[in-house]
Coordinates of C-alpha atoms and ligand atoms in Angstrom, one line a residue:
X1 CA 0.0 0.0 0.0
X2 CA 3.0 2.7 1.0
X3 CA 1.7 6.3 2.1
X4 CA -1.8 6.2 2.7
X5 CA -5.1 7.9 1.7
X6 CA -7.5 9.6 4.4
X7 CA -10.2 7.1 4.0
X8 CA -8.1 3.9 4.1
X9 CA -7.3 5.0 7.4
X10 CA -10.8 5.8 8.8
X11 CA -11.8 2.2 7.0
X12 CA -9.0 1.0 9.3
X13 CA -9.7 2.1 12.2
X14 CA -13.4 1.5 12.4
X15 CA -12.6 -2.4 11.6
X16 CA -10.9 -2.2 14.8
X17 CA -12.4 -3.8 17.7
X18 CA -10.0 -1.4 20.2
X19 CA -11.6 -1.2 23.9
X20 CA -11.9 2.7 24.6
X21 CA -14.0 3.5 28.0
X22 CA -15.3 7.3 27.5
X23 CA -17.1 8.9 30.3
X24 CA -18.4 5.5 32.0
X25 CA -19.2 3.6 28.5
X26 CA -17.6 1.3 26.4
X27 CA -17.4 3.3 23.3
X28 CA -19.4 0.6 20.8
X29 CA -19.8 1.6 16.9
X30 CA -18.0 3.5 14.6
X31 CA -15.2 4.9 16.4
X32 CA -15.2 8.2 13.3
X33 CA -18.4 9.1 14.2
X34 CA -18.1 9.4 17.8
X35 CA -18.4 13.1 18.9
X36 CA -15.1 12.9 21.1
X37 CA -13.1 11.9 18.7
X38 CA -14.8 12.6 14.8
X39 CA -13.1 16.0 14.9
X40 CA -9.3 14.8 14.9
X41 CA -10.3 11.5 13.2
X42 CA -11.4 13.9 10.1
X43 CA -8.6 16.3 10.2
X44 CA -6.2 12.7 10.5
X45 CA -8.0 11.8 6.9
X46 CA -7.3 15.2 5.7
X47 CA -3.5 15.0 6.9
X48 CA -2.8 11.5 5.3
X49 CA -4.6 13.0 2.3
X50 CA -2.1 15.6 1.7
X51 CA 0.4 12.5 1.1
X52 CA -1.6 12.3 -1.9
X53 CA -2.2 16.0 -3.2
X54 CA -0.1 16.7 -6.3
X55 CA 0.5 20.3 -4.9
X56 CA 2.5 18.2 -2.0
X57 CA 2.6 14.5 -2.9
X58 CA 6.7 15.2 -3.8
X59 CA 7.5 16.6 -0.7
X60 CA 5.1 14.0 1.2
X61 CA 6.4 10.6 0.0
X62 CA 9.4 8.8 -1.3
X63 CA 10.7 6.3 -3.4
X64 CA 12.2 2.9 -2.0
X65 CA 13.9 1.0 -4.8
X66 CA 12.3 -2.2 -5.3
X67 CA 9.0 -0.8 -3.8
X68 CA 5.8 0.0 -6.6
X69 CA 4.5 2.4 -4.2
X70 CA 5.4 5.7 -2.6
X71 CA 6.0 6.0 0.9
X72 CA 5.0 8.3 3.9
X73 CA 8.5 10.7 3.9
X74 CA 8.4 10.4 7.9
X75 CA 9.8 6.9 7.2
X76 CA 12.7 7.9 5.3
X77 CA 16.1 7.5 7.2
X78 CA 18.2 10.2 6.1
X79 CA 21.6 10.1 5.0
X80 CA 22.3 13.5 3.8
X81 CA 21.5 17.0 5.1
X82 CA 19.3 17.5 2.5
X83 CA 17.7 14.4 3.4
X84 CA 17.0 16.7 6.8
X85 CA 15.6 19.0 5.1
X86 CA 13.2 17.2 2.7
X87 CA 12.1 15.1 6.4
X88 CA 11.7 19.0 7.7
X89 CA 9.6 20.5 4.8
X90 CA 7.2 17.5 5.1
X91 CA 6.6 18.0 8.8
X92 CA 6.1 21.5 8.1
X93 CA 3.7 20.9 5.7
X94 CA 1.8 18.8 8.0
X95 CA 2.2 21.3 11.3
X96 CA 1.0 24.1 9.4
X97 CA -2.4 21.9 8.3
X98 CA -3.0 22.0 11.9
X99 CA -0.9 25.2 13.0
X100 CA 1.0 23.0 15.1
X101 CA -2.0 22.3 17.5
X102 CA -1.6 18.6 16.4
X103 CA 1.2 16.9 19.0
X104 CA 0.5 13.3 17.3
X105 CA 0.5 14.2 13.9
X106 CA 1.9 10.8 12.1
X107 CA 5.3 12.1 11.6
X108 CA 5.8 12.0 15.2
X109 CA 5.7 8.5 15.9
X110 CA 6.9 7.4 12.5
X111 CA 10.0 9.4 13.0
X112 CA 10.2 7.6 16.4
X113 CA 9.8 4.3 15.2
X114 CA 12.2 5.3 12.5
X115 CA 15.2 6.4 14.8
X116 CA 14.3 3.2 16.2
X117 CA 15.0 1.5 13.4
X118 CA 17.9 3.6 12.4
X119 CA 19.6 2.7 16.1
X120 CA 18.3 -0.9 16.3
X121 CA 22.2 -2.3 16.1
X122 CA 22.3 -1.2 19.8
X123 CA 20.7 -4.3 21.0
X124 CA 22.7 -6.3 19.0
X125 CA 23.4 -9.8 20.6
X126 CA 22.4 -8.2 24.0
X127 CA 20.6 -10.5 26.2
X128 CA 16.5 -10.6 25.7
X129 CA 16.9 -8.3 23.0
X130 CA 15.6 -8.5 19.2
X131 CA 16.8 -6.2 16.9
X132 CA 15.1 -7.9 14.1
X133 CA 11.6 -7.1 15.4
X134 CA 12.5 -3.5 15.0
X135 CA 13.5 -3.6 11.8
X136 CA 9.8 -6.0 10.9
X137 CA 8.0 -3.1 12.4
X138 CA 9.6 -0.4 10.9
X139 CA 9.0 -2.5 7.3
X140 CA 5.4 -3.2 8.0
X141 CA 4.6 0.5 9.2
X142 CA 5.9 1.4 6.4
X143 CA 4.3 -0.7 3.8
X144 CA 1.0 0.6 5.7
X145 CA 1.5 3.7 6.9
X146 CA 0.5 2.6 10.3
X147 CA -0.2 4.8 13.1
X148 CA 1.2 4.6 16.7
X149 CA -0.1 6.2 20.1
X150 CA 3.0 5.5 23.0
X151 CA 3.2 5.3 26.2
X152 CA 6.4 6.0 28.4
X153 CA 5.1 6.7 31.6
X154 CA 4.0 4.5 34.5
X155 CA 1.2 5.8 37.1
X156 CA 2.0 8.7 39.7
X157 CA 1.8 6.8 42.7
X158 CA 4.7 7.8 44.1
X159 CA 7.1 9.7 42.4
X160 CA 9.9 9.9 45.4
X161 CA 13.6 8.5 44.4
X162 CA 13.6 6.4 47.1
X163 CA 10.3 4.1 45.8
X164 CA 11.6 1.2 44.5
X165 CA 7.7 1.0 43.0
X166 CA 8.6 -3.3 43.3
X167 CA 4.3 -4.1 44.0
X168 CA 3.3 -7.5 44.6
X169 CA -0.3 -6.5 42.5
X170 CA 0.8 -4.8 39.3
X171 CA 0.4 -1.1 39.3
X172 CA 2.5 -0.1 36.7
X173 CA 2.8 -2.4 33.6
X174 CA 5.3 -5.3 33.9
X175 CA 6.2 -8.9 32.7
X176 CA 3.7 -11.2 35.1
X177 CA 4.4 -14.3 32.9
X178 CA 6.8 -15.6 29.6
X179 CA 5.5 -18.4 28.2
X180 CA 6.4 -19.8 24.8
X181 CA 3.8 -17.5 22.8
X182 CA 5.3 -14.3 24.3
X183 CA 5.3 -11.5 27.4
X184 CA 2.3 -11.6 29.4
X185 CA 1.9 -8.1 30.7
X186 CA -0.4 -6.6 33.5
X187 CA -0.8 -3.6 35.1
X188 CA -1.2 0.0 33.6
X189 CA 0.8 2.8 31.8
X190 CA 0.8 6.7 31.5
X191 CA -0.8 8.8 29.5
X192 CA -1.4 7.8 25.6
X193 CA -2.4 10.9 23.5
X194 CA -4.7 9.2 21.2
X195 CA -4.2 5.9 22.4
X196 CA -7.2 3.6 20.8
X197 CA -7.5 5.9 18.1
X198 CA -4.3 4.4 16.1
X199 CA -3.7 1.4 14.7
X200 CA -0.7 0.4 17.3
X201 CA 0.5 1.7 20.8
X202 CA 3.9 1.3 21.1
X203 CA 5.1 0.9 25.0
X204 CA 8.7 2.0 26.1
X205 CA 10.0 2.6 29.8
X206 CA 11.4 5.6 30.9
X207 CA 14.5 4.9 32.9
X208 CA 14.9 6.0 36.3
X209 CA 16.3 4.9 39.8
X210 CA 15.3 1.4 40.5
X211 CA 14.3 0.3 37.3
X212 CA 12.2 -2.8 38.1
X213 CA 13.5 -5.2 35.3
X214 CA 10.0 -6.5 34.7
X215 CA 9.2 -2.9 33.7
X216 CA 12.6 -2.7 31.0
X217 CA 10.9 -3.8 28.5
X218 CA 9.7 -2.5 24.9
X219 CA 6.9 -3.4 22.3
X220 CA 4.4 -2.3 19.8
X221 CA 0.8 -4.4 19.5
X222 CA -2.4 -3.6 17.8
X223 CA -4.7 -1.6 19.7
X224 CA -7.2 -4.2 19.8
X225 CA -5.0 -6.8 21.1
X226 CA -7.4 -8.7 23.8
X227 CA -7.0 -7.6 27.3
X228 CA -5.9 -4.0 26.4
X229 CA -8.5 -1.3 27.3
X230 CA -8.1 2.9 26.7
X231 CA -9.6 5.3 29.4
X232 CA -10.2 7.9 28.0
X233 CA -10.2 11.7 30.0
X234 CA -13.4 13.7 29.2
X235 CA -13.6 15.2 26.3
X236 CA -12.3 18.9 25.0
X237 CA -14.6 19.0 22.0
X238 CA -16.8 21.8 22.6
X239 CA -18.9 22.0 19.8
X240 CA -19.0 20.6 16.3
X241 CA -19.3 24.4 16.0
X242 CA -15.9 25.6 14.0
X243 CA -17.5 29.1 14.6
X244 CA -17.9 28.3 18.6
X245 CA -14.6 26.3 18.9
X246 CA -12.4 26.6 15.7
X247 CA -9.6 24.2 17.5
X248 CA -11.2 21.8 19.7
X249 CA -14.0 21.3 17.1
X250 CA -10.8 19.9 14.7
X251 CA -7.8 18.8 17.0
X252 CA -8.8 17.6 20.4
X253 CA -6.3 14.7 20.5
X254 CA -7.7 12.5 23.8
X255 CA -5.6 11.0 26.3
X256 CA -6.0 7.8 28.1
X257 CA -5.0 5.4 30.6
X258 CA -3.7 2.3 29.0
X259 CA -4.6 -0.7 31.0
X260 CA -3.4 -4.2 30.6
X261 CA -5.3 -6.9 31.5
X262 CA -3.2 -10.0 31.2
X263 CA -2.0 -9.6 27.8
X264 CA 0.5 -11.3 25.9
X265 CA 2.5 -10.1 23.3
X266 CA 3.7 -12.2 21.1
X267 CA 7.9 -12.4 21.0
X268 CA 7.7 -10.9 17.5
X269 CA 6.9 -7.8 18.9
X270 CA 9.1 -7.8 21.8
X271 CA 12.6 -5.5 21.3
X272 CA 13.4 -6.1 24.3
X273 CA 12.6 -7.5 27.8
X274 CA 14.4 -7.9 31.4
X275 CA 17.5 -6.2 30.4
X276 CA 17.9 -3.0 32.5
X277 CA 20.7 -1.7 30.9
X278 CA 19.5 -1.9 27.1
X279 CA 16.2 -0.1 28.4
X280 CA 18.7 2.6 29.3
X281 CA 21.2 2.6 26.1
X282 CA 18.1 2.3 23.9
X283 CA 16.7 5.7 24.9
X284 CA 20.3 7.7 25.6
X285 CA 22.1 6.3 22.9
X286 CA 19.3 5.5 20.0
X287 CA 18.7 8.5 17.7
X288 CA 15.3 8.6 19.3
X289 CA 15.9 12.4 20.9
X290 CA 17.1 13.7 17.9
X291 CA 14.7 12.6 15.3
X292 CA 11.9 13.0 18.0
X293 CA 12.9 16.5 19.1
X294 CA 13.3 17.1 15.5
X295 CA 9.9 17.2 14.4
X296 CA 8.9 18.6 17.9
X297 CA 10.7 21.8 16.7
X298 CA 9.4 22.1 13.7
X299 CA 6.0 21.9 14.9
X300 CA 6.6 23.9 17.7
X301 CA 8.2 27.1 15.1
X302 CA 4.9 26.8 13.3
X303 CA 2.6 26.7 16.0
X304 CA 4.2 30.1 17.3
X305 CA 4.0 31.3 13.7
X306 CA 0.5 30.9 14.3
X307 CA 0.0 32.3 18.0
X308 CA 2.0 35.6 16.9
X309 CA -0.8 35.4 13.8
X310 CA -3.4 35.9 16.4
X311 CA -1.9 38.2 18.7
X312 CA -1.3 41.0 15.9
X313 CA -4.7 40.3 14.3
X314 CA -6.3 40.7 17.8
X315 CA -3.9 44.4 17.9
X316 CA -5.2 45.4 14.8
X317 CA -8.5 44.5 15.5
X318 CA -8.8 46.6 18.7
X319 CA -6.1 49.1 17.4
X320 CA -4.0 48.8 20.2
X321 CA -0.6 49.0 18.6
X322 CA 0.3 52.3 19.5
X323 CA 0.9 51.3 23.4
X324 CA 5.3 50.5 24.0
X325 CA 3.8 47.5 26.2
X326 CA 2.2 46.0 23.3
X327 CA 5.0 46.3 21.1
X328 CA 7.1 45.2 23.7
X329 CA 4.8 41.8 24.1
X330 CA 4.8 41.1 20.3
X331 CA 8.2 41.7 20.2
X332 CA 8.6 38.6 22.6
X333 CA 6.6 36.3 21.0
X334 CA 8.8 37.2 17.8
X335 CA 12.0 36.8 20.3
X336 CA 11.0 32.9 20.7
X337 CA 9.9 32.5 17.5
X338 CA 13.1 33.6 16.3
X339 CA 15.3 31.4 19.1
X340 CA 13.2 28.3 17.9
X341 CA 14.0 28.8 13.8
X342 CA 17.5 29.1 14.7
X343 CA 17.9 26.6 16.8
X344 CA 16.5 23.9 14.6
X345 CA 18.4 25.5 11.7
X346 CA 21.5 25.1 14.1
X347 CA 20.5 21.8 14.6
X348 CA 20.1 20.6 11.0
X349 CA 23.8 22.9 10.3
X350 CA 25.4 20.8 13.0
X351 CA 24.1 17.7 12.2
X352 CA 26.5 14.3 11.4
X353 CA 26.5 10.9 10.3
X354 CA 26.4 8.9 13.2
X355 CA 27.8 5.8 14.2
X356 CA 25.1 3.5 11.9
X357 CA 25.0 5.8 8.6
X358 CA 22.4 8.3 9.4
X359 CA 22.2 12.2 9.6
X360 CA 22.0 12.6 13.0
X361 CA 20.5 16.6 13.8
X362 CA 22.5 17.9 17.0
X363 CA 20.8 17.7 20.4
X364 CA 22.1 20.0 22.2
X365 CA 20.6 23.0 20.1
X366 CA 17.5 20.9 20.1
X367 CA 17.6 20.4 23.6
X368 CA 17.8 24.1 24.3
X369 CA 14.6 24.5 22.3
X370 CA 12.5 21.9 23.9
X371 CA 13.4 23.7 27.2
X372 CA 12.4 26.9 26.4
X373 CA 9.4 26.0 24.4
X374 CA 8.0 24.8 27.7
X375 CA 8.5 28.3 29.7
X376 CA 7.9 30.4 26.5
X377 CA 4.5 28.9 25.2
X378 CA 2.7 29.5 28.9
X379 CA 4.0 33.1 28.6
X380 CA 2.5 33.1 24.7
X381 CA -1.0 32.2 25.7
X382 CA -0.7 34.9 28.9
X383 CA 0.1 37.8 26.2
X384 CA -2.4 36.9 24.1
X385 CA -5.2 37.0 27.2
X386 CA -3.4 40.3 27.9
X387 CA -3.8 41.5 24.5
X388 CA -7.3 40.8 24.7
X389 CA -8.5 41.6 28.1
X390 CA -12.7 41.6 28.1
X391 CA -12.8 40.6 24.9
X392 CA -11.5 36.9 26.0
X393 CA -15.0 36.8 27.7
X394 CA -17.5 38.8 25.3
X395 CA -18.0 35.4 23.5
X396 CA -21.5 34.9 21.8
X397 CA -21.8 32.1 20.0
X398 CA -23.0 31.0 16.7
X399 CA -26.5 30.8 17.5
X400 CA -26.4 34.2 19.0
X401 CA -25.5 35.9 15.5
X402 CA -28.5 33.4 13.9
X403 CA -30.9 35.2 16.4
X404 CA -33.1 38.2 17.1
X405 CA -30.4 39.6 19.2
X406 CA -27.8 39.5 16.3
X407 CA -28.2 43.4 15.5
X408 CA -27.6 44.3 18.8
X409 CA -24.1 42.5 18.6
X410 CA -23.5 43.6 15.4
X411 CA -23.4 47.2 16.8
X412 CA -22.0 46.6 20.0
X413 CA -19.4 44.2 19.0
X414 CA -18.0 45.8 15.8
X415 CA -14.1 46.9 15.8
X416 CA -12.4 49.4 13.8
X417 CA -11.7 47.7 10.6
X418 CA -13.8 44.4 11.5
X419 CA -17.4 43.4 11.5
X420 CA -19.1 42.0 14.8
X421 CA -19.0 38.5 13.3
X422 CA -15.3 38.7 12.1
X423 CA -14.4 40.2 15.5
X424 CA -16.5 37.5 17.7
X425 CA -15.0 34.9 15.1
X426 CA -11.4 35.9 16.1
X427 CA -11.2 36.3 19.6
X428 CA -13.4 32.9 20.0
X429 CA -10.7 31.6 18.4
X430 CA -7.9 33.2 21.0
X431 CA -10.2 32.0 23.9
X432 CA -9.8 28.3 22.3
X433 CA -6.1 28.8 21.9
X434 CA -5.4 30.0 25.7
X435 CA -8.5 29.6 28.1
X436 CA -11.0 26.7 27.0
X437 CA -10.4 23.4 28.3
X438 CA -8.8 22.6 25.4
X439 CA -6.2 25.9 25.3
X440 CA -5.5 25.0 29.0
X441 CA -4.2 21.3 28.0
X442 CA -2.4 22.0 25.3
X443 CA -0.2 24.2 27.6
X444 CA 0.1 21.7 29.9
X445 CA 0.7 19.3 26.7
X446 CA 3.9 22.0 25.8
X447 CA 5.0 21.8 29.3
X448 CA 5.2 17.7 29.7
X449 CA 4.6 16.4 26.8
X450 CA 8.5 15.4 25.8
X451 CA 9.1 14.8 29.7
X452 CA 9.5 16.6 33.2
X453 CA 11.0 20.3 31.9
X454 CA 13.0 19.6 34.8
X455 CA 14.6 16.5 34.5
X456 CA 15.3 18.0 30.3
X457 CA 17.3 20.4 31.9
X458 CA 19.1 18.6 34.2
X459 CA 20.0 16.3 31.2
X460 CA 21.0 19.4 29.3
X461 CA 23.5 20.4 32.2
X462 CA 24.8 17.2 32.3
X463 CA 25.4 16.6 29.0
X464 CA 26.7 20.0 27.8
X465 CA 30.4 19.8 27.1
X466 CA 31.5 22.9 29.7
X467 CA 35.1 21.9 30.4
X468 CA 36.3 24.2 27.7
X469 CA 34.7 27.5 29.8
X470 CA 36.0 26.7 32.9
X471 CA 39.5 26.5 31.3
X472 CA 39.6 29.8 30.1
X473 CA 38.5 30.7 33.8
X474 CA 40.9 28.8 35.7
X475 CA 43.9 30.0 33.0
X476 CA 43.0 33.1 33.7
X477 CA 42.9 33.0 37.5
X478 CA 46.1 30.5 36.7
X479 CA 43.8 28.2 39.0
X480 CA 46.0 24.7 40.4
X481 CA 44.1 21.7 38.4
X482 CA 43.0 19.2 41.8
Ligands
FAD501 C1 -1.3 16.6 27.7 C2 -0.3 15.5 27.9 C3 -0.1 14.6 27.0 C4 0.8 13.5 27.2 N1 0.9 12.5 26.2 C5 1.8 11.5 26.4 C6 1.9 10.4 25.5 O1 1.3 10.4 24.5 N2 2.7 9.4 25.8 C7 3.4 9.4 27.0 O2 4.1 8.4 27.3 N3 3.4 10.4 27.9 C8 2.6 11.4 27.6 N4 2.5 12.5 28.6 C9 3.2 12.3 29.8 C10 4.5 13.0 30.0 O3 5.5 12.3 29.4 C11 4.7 13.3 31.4 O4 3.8 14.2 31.9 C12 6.1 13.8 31.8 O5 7.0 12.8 31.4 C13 6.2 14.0 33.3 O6 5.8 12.9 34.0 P1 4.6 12.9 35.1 O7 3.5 13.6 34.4 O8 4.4 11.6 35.5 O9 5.1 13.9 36.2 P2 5.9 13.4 37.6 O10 7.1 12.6 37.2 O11 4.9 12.7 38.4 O12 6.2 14.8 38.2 C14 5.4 15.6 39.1 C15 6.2 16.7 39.7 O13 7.2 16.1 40.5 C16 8.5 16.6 40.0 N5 9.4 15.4 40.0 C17 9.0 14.1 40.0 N6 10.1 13.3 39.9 C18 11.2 14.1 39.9 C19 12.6 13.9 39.8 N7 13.1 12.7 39.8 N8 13.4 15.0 39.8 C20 12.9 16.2 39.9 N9 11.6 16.5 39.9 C21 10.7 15.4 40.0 C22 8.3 17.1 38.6 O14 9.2 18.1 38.2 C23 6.8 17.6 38.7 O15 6.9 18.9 39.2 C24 1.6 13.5 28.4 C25 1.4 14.5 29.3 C26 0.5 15.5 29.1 C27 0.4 16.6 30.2

């Protein structure tokens, strides 16, 4: 099949008999229509139908020799920096279909399970590891343009150092059984953002201090394997309304528990189990950060492209532009949006072929964005509410501009240079991006999403090569070395 079409993806994933629990119900029918998740189910269709536009089909796909079919360019492992750069255009294209309010587009998972693939040789003749099973994935997602929900985290029990989390009664996720079919695996996992809404969830642990090794594992299985079940938050959809709620009407994303009921996972789909040490390498040393935080950044620079849209259409709109504090706010938003763009330009410069063949983008300028993108894009949605002030809150809705009372609005909600409708239509849309339910998660989505902001840091400090700067120091103090 190769890249595929919008509605061979809906047809997919209604076949599927996933277990998703939504607000006390087991969610029974076709999974497309249901009104928590139609909205991000459509604008998936109209993202994998952009792999098929002429205007972007080129930039979209590639060509594997041997292979009739094009393929989904978020597969291709690059080898070149203009291999980068065709993997970067593609993501853009996709961010800027959704503005960057789409944290699961494909490419994000594909590009995991590609860096994956791309670092596999890591667990080569490592105890309870299989290689091989990377590499099947990474040829079957391919071929079918699968799609992946993950999970990394396990419950928040208790999060001190000193729990060594070891429960008699599965809490979090772990081997319970191997038999000669595969892993059985109980317990449950944090948070899957869109997990039963893709065709796979793919399950990786985190390390940390006192890494249980029946939790250092890896896998990817269908989301309807038996015993698996999705519970799902509530739902940020707030209308079907694009008028009433231009974002969460399109891009609410879910995110669920992932529970695991006894359920075995065949060996074939096993990377790697009970082997502390290659759960470790596997993250730090894989590609996975770059690749990942690649297309994080990408999607990041166009969603501020987008927020720094609305903040000078909401200043024009209320013809505030005069004032040095408004300037002064829209320059910042420019200031980060700036940082970001040359940071992931730095990152594609910088890049090298690493130890298997590929072009590897340099962390550390990635790193530095995906630590300020997490302080920055809180401080983006305050400026906008800033920006807007009463207006954040003079919301009427669609129905109110169908009724009697819409001439009253259209007087008493017109701006200088826009009509009531235009106006409402606009600062709805600001409200969505920073206030509704569904503005409020995606900044928590920016803070966490990639991990603790804290712990990125702390990884950033410890990886940074600073020896060089506190030469120059001590030569210059002519210091004793210890
Ligand atoms: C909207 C959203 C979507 C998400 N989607 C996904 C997804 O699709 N897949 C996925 O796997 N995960 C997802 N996550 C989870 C994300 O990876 C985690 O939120 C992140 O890794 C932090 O873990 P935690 O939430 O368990 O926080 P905790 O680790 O519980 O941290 C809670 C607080 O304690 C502090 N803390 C805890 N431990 C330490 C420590 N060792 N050192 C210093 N401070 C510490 C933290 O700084 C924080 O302030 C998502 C999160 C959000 C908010």
């Amino acid at each position: 099949m190769g890249a595929m079409t919008g509605e061979a993806f809906i047809n997919r994933l209604n076949q599927r008999k996933t277990e998703i629990w939504f607000n006390g119900n087991k969610v029974e029918g076709k999974i497309s229509e249901h009104p928590a998740f139609k909205g991000l189910i459509h604008t998936k269709e109209s993202l994998y139908d952009l792999q098929h536009d002429p205007t972007f089909n080129e930039d979209m796909t590639f060509s594997l020799p041997g292979k009739k079919e094009r393929i989904g360019l978020s597969y291709l492992q690059p080898k070149t920096k203009d291999d980068l750069k065709r993997r970067r255009k593609m993501m853009e294209h996709w961010a800027r279909h959704t503005h960057g309010m789409m944290g699961r587009s494909p490419d994000y998972m594909n590009s995991a399970l590609m860096s994956f693939a791309s670092s596999a040789a890591i667990l080569k003749d490592r105890e309870n590891c299989f290689p091989e099973h990377i590499q099947a994935l990474y040829e079957r997602a391919m071929n079918e343009d699968l799609s992946f929900a993950h999970s990394f985290i396990t419950p928040q029990v208790n999060r001190s150092q000193i729990n060594m989390g070891f429960s008699e009664e599965p809490i979090s996720a772990k081997v319970v059984e191997k038999n000669e079919k595969g892993l059985v695996i109980k317990g449950a996992r944090l948070l899957a953002t869109q997990g039963g809404i893709t065709d796979e969830i793919l399950v990786f642990s985190a390390p940390r201090l006192f890494f249980d090794p029946d939790q250092a594992f890896a896998f990817s299985i269908p989301s309807d394997t038996e015993g698996l079940k999705f519970i799902c938050r509530e739902s940020f959809v707030g209308s079907e309304s694009l008028f009433n709620h231009p974002l969460s009407a399109r891009y609410e994303e879910m995110d669920s528990i992932v529970v695991f009921d006894n359920v075995l996972v065949p060996w074939e789909r096993v990377f790697y189990y009970d082997n502390v040490d290659a759960a470790i390498d596997f993250l730090n040393k894989s590609s996975f950060y770059s690749f990942a935080y690649h297309q994080v950044i990408i999607r990041q620079v166009v969603k501020t492209e987008f927020i720094l849209g609305v903040a000078e259409l909401l200043v024009a709109t209320i013809n505030v532009s005069e004032y040095q504090h408004i300037q002064e706010k829209l320059s910042e938003i420019i200031i980060g949006l700036e940082t970001m763009k040359a940071l992931l330009d730095k990152s594609e410069a910088d890049a090298e072929i690493d130890e298997w063949g590929y072009m590897r983008p340099s962390i550390i300028p990635l790193q530095v964005a995906g630590t300020i993108f997490p302080k920055m894009y809180p401080r983006f949605c305050e400026i906008i509410q800033l920006i807007g002030a009463s207006g954040m809150v003079s919301l009427p809705t669609e129905k109110d501009f169908e009724s009697p009372i819409r001439q009253d609005l259209e007087k008493y909600l017109q701006a200088t240079n826009k009509t009531a409708e235009d106006r409402v239509k606009l600062f709805r849309l600001a409200w969505d991006l920073t206030m509704s339910p569904f503005g409020t998660r995606q900044i928590q989505y920016e803070r966490y999403f990639f991990g603790d902001p804290i712990r990125l840091s702390s990884n950033l400090y410890k990886a940074y090569p600073k020896q060089l700067s506190v030469d120059r120091v001590s030569q210059f103090l002519h210091l004793k070395n210890d």
